[in-house]
Short mmCIF file of C-alpha atoms and ligand atoms in Angstrom, two decimals:
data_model
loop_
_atom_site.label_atom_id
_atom_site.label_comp_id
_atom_site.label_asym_id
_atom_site.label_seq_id
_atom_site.Cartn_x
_atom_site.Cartn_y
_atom_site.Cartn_z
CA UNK A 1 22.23 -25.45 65.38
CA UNK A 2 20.00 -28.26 65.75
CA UNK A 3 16.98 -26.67 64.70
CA UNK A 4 14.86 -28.02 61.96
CA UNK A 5 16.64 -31.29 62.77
CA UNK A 6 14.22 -34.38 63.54
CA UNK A 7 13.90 -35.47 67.32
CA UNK A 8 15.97 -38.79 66.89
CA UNK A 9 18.73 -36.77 65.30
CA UNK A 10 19.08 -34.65 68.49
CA UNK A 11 19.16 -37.61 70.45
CA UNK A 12 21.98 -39.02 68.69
CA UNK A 13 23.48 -36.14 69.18
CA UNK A 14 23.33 -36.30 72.86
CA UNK A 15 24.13 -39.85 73.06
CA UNK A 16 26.95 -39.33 71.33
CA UNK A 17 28.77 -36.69 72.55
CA UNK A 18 27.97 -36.92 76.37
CA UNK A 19 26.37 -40.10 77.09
CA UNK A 20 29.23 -41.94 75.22
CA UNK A 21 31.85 -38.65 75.15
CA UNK A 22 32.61 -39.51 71.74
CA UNK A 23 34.40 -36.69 69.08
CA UNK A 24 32.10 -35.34 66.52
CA UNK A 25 34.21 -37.20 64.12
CA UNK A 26 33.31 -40.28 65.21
CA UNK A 27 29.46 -40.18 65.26
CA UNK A 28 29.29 -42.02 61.94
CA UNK A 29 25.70 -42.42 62.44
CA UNK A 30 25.27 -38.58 61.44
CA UNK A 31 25.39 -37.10 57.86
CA UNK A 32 29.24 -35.92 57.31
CA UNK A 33 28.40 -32.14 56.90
CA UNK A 34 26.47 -32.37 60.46
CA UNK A 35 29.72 -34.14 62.08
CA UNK A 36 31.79 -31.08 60.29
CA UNK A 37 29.58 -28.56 61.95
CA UNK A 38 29.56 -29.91 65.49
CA UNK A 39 33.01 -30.02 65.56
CA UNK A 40 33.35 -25.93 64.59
CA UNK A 41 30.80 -25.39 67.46
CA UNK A 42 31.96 -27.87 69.94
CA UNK A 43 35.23 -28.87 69.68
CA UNK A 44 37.05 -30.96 72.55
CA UNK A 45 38.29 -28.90 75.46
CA UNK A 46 40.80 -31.33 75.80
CA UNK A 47 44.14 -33.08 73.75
CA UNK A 48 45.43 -36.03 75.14
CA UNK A 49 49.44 -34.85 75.74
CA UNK A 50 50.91 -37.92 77.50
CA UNK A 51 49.05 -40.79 79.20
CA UNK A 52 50.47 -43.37 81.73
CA UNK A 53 49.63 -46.53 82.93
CA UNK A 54 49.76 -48.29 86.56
CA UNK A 55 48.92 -50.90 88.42
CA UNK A 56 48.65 -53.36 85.71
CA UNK A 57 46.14 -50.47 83.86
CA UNK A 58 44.25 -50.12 86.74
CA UNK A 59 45.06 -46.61 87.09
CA UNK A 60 45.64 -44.54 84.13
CA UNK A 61 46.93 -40.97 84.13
CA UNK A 62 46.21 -38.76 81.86
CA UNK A 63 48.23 -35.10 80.70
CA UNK A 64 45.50 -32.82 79.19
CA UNK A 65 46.11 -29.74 77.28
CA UNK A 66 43.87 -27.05 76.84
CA UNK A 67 43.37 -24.81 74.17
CA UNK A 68 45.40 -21.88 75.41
CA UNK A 69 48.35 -24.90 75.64
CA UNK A 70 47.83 -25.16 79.56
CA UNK A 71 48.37 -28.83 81.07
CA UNK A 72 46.29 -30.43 83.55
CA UNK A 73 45.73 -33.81 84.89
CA UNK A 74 43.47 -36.11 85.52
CA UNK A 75 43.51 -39.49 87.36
CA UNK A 76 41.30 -42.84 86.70
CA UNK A 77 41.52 -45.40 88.88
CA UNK A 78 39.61 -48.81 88.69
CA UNK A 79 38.70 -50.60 91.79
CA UNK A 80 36.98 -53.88 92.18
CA UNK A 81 33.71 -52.53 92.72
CA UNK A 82 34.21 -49.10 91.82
CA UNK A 83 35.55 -46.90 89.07
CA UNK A 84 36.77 -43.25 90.60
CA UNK A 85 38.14 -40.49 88.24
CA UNK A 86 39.99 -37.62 90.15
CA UNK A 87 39.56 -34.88 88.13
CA UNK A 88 41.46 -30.77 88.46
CA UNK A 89 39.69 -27.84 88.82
CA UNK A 90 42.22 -25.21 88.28
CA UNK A 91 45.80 -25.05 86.13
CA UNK A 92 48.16 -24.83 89.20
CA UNK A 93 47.12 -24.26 92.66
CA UNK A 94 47.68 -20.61 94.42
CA UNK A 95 47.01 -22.54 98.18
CA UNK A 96 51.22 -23.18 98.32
CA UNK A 97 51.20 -26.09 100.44
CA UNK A 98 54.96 -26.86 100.55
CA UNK A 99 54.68 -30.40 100.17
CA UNK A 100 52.36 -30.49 97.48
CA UNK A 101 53.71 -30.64 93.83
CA UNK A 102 50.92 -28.79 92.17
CA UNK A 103 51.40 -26.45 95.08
CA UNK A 104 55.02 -25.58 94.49
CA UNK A 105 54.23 -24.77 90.80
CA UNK A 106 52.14 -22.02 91.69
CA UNK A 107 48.37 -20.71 90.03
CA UNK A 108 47.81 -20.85 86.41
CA UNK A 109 44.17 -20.15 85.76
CA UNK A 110 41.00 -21.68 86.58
CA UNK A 111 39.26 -24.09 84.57
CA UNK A 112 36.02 -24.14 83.03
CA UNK A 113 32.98 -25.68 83.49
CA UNK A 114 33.02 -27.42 80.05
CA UNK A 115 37.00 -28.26 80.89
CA UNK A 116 36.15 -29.60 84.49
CA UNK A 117 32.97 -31.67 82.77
CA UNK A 118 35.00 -32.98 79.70
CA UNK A 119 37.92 -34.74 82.11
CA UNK A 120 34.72 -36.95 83.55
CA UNK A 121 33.18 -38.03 80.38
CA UNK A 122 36.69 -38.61 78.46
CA UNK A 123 36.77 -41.22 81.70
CA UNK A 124 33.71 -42.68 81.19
CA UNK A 125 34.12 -43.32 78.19
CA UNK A 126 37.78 -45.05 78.80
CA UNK A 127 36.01 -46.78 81.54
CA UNK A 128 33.65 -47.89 79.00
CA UNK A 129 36.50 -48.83 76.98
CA UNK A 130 37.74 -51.18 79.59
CA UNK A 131 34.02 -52.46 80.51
CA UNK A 132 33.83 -50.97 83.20
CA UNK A 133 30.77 -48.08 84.56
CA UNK A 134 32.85 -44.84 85.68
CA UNK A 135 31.07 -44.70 89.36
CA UNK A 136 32.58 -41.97 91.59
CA UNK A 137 34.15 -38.66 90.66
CA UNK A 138 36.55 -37.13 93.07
CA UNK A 139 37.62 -33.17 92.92
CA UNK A 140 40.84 -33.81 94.00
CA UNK A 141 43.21 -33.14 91.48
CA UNK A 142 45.52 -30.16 90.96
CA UNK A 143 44.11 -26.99 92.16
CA UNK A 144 41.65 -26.18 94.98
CA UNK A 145 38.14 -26.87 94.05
CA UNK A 146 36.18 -23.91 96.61
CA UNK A 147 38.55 -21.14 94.74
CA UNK A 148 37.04 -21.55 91.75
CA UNK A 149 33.64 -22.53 93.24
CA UNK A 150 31.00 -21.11 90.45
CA UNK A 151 32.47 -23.20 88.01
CA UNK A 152 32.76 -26.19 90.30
CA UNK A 153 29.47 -25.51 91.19
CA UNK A 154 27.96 -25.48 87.41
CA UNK A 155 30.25 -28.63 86.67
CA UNK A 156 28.74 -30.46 89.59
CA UNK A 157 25.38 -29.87 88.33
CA UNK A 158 26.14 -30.71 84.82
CA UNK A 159 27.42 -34.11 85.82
CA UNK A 160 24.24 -34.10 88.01
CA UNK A 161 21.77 -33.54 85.53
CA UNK A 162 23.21 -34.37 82.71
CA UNK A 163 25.38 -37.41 83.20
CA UNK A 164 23.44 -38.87 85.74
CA UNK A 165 25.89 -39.14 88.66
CA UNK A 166 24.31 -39.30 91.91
CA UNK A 167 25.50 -36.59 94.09
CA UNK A 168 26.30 -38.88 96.63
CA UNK A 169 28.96 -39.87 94.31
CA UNK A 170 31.13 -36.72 94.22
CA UNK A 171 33.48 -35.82 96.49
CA UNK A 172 34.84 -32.09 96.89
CA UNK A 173 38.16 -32.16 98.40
CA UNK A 174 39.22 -28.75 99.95
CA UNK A 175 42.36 -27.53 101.70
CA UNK A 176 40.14 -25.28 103.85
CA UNK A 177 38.20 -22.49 102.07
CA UNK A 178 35.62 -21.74 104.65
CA UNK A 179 33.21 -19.45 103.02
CA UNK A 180 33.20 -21.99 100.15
CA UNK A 181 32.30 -25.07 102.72
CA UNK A 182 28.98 -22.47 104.12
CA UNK A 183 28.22 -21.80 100.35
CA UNK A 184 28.15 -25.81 99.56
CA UNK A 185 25.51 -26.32 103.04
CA UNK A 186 23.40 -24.06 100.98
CA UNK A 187 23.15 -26.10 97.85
CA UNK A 188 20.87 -28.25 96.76
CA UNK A 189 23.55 -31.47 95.80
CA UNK A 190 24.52 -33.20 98.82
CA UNK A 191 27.59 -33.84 97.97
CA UNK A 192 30.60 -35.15 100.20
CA UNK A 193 33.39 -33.49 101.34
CA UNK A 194 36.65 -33.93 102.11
CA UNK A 195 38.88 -31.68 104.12
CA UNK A 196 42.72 -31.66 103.55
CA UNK A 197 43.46 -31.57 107.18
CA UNK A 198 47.55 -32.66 107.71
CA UNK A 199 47.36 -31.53 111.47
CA UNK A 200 44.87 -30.59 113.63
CA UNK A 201 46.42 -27.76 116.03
CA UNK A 202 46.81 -23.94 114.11
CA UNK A 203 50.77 -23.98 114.78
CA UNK A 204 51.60 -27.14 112.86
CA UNK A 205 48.86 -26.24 110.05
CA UNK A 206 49.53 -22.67 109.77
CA UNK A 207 53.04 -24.21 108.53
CA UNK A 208 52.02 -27.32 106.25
CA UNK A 209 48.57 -25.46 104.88
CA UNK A 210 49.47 -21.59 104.82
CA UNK A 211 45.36 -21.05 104.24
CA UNK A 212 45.09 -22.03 107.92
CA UNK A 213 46.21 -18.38 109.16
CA UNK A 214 42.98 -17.05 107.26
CA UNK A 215 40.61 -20.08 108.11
CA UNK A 216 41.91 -21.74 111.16
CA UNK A 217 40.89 -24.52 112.70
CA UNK A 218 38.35 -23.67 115.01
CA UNK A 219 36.10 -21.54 112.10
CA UNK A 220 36.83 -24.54 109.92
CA UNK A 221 35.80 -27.17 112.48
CA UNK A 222 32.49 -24.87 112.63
CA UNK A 223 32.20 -24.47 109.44
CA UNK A 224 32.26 -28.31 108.24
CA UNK A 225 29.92 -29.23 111.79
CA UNK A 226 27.16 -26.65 109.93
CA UNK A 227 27.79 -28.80 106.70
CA UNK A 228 27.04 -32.07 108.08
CA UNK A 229 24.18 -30.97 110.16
CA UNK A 230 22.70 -29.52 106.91
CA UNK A 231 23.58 -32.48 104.48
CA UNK A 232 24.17 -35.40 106.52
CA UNK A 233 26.84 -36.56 104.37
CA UNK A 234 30.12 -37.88 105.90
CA UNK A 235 33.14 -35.83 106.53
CA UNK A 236 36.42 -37.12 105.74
CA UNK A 237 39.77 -35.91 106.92
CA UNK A 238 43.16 -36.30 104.51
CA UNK A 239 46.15 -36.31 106.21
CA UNK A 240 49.52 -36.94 104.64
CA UNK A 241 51.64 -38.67 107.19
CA UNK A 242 54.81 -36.61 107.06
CA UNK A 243 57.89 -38.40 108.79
CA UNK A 244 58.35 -36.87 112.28
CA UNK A 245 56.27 -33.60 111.96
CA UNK A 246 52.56 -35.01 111.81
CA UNK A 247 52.98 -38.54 112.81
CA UNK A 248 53.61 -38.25 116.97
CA UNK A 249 51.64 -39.51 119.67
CA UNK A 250 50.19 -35.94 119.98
CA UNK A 251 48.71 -35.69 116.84
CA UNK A 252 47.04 -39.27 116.66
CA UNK A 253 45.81 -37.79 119.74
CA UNK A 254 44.37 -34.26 118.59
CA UNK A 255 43.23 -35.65 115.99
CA UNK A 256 41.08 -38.81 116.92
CA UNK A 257 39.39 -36.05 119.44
CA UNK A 258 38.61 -33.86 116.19
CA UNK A 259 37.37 -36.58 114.05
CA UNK A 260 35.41 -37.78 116.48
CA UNK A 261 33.64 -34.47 117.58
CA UNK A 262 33.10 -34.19 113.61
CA UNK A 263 32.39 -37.67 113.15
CA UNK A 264 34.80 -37.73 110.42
CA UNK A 265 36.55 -40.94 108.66
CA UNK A 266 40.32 -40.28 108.47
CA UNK A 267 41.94 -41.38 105.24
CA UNK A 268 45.59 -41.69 105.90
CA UNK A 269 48.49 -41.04 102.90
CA UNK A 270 51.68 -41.79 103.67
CA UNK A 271 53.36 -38.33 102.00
CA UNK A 272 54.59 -39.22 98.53
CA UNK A 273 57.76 -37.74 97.42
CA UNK A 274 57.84 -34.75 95.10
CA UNK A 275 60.59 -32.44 93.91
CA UNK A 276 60.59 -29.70 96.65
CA UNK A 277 59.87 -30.51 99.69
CA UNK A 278 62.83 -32.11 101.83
CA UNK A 279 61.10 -34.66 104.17
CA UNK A 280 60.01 -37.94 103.68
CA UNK A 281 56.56 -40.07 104.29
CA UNK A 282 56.19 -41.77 107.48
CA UNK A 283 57.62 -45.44 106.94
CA UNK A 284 54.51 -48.25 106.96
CA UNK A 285 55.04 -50.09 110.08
CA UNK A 286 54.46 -46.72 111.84
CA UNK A 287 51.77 -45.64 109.57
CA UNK A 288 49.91 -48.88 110.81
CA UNK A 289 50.98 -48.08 113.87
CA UNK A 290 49.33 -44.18 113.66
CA UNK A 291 45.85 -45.69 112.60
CA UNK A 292 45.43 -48.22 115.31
CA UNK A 293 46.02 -45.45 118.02
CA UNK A 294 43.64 -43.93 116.23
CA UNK A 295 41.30 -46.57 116.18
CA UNK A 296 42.48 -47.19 120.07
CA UNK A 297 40.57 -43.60 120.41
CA UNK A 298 37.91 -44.56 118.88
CA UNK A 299 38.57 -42.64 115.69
CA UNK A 300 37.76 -44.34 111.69
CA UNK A 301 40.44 -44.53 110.27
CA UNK A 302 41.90 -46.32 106.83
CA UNK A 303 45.41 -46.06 105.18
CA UNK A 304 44.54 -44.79 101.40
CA UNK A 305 46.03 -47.11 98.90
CA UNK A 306 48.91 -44.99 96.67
CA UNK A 307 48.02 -45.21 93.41
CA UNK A 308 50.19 -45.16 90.51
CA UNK A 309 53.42 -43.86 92.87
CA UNK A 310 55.54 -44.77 89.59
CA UNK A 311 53.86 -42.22 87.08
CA UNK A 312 53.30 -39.42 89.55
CA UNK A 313 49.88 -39.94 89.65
CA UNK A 314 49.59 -40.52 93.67
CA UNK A 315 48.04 -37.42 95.66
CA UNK A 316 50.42 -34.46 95.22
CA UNK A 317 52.29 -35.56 92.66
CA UNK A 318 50.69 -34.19 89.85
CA UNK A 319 52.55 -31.58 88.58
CA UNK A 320 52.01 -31.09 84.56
CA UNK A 321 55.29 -30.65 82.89
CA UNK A 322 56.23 -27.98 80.37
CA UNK A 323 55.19 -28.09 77.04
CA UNK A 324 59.06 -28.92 75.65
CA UNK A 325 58.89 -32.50 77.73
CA UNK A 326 55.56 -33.62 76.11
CA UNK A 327 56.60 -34.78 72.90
CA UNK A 328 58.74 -38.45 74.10
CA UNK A 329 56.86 -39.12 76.83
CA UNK A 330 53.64 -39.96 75.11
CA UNK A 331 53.23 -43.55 75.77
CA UNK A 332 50.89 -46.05 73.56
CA UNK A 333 47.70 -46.80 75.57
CA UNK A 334 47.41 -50.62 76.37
CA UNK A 335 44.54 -52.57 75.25
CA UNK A 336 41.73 -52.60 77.50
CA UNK A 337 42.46 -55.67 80.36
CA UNK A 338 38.77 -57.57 79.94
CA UNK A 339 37.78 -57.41 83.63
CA UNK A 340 34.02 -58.62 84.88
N1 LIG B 401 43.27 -28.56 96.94
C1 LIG B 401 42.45 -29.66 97.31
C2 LIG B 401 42.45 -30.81 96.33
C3 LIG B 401 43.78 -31.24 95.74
S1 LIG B 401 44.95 -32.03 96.76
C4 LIG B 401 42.82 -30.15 98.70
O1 LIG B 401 43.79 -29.63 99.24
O2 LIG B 401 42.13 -30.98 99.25
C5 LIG B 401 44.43 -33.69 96.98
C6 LIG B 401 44.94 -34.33 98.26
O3 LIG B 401 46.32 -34.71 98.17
C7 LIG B 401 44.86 -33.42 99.45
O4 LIG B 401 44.40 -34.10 100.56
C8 LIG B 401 46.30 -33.01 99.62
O5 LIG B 401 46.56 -32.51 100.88
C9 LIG B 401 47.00 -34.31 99.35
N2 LIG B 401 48.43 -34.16 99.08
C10 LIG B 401 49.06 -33.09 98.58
N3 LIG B 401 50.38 -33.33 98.47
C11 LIG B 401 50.59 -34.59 98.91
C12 LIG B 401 51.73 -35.43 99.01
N4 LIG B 401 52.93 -35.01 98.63
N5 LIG B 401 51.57 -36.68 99.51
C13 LIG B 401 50.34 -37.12 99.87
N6 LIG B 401 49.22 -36.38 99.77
C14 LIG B 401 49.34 -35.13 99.31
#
């Protein structure tokens, strides 16, 4: 559509629309009729539904719907030196991990490419907003990543190659999917991945991550060693500290062993509450407690910050509502907090 247009016109173009993520509509620098078209051809993916604010604006959550009137979510959290949006790959999750909101919902659909793509550079462009250079991108919203792996795949290189975002700088987060961890060794991004692990013996995780009894532990040990030897990125380990059922002195010690054989860093999450699932997160003095045996092992180990707990924004807890809540619960997005 661009044809017969002059060079700097297609630049603008570009600039606009994925360098800065702007609407058509707003490209003022472009003759009306051209703004008019672009938006026919490329409309957003995405309508801001609802958007939240925590941690004095430091992490914003956003409720996206799609054209079909699906809801997903995205997270964007600011950091001192680092600006991470945590972005979904599917509409609902079909992996049914009981203590997972998104989880409990159940599958939807998968997304796109241009839907996975479009949550990064609408947070770049808040980023921007805020002053601030969107740095790390994080697959680790609702839905699992490998099970809709072409798309991942073609959003990953988009970002890539046409954002700019070192692939060092995404992080696939996976509850598991072994064939889709060998399939990532074999590409060309070295990108780093992060394995939902939540116990680390096949009885306890056949029960918390019901993929287990297909992939279980010892393929998906294998599985992520071949990874590493092939990428040399680092492994790192989730596990959601679940009062009494993953938090013993067992599974500090099965664990350290694993992350150590793996050379993985643990990132600890005390289990945030969500509607279905009975038990609560392991209470902080004993989550401290949990990573220094594990550093007593000689395992690396940190306790992941919560963010935004109060807007169900915290890992697990996005769960997109149905359409009949949206309407009251958009809030007014906050001026930009000046940070340098
Ligand atoms: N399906 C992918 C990515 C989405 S889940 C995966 O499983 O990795 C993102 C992270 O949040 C995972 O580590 C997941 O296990 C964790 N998580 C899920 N529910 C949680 C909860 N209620 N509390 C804390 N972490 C949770």
């Amino acid at each position: 559509m661009l044809v017969g247009h002059p060079r700097y016109r297609v630049d603008q173009v570009w600039e606009g629309l994925y360098v800065q993520g702007k609407d058509p509509a707003e490209l003022t620098n472009l003759p009306k009729v051209l703004r008019g078209q672009l938006d026919e051809v490329a409309p957003a993916a995405l309508r801001v539904a609802a958007q939240q604010h925590a941690d004095r604006g430091d992490t914003i959550k956003t409720l996206w719907e799609l054209h079909d009137g699906r809801l997903i979510e995205s997270v964007l959290m600011h950091y001192p030196g680092r600006t991470t949006v945590c972005v979904s790959t599917q509409a609902g999750c079909a992996m049914a991990c009981g203590f997972c909101a998104t989880g409990q919902a159940g599958f939807e659909r998968h997304l796109s490419v241009g839907e996975i793509v479009e949550q990064v550079v609408r947070a770049r462009r808040s980023a921007a907003d805020s002053e601030r250079r969107l740095s790390n991108v994080v697959f680790m919203g609702m839905g699992e990543p490998l099970a809709n792996y072409d798309r991942l795949w073609g959003a990953i290189r988009r970002l890539h190659v046409d954002l700019g975002l070192s692939a060092r700088h995404l992080t696939v987060s996976t509850v598991g999917i072994v064939p889709g961890i060998r399939r990532m060794a074999t590409e060309p991004e070295p990108v780093n991945l992060a394995v939902s692990l939540h116990a680390a013996d096949d009885e306890l995780r056949d029960a918390l991550v019901p993929v287990n009894r297909r992939y279980p532990l010892r393929e998906l040990t294998a599985a992520c060693e071949d990874y590493l030897a092939a990428k040399g990125r680092r492994l790192s380990f989730e596990w959601a500290l679940i009062d009494g059922v993953n938090d013993r002195t067992i599974d500090a010690e099965r664990l350290a062993a694993l992350a150590r054989r793996l050379r993985a860093h643990v990132n600890l999450i005390p289990l945030n509450a969500t509607p279905g699932y009975p038990t609560t997160g392991t209470p902080p003095e004993r989550v401290a407690a949990f990573r220094d045996r594990l550093e007593d092992l000689g395992a690396n180990a940190t306790v992941r910050r919560n963010r935004g707990n109060d807007i169900d924004a915290a890992c697990g807890q996005l769960a997109a509502r149905p359409r009949t809540d949206l309407q009251p619960q958009v809030t007014e997005v906050q001026p930009p907090t000046r940070r340098l």
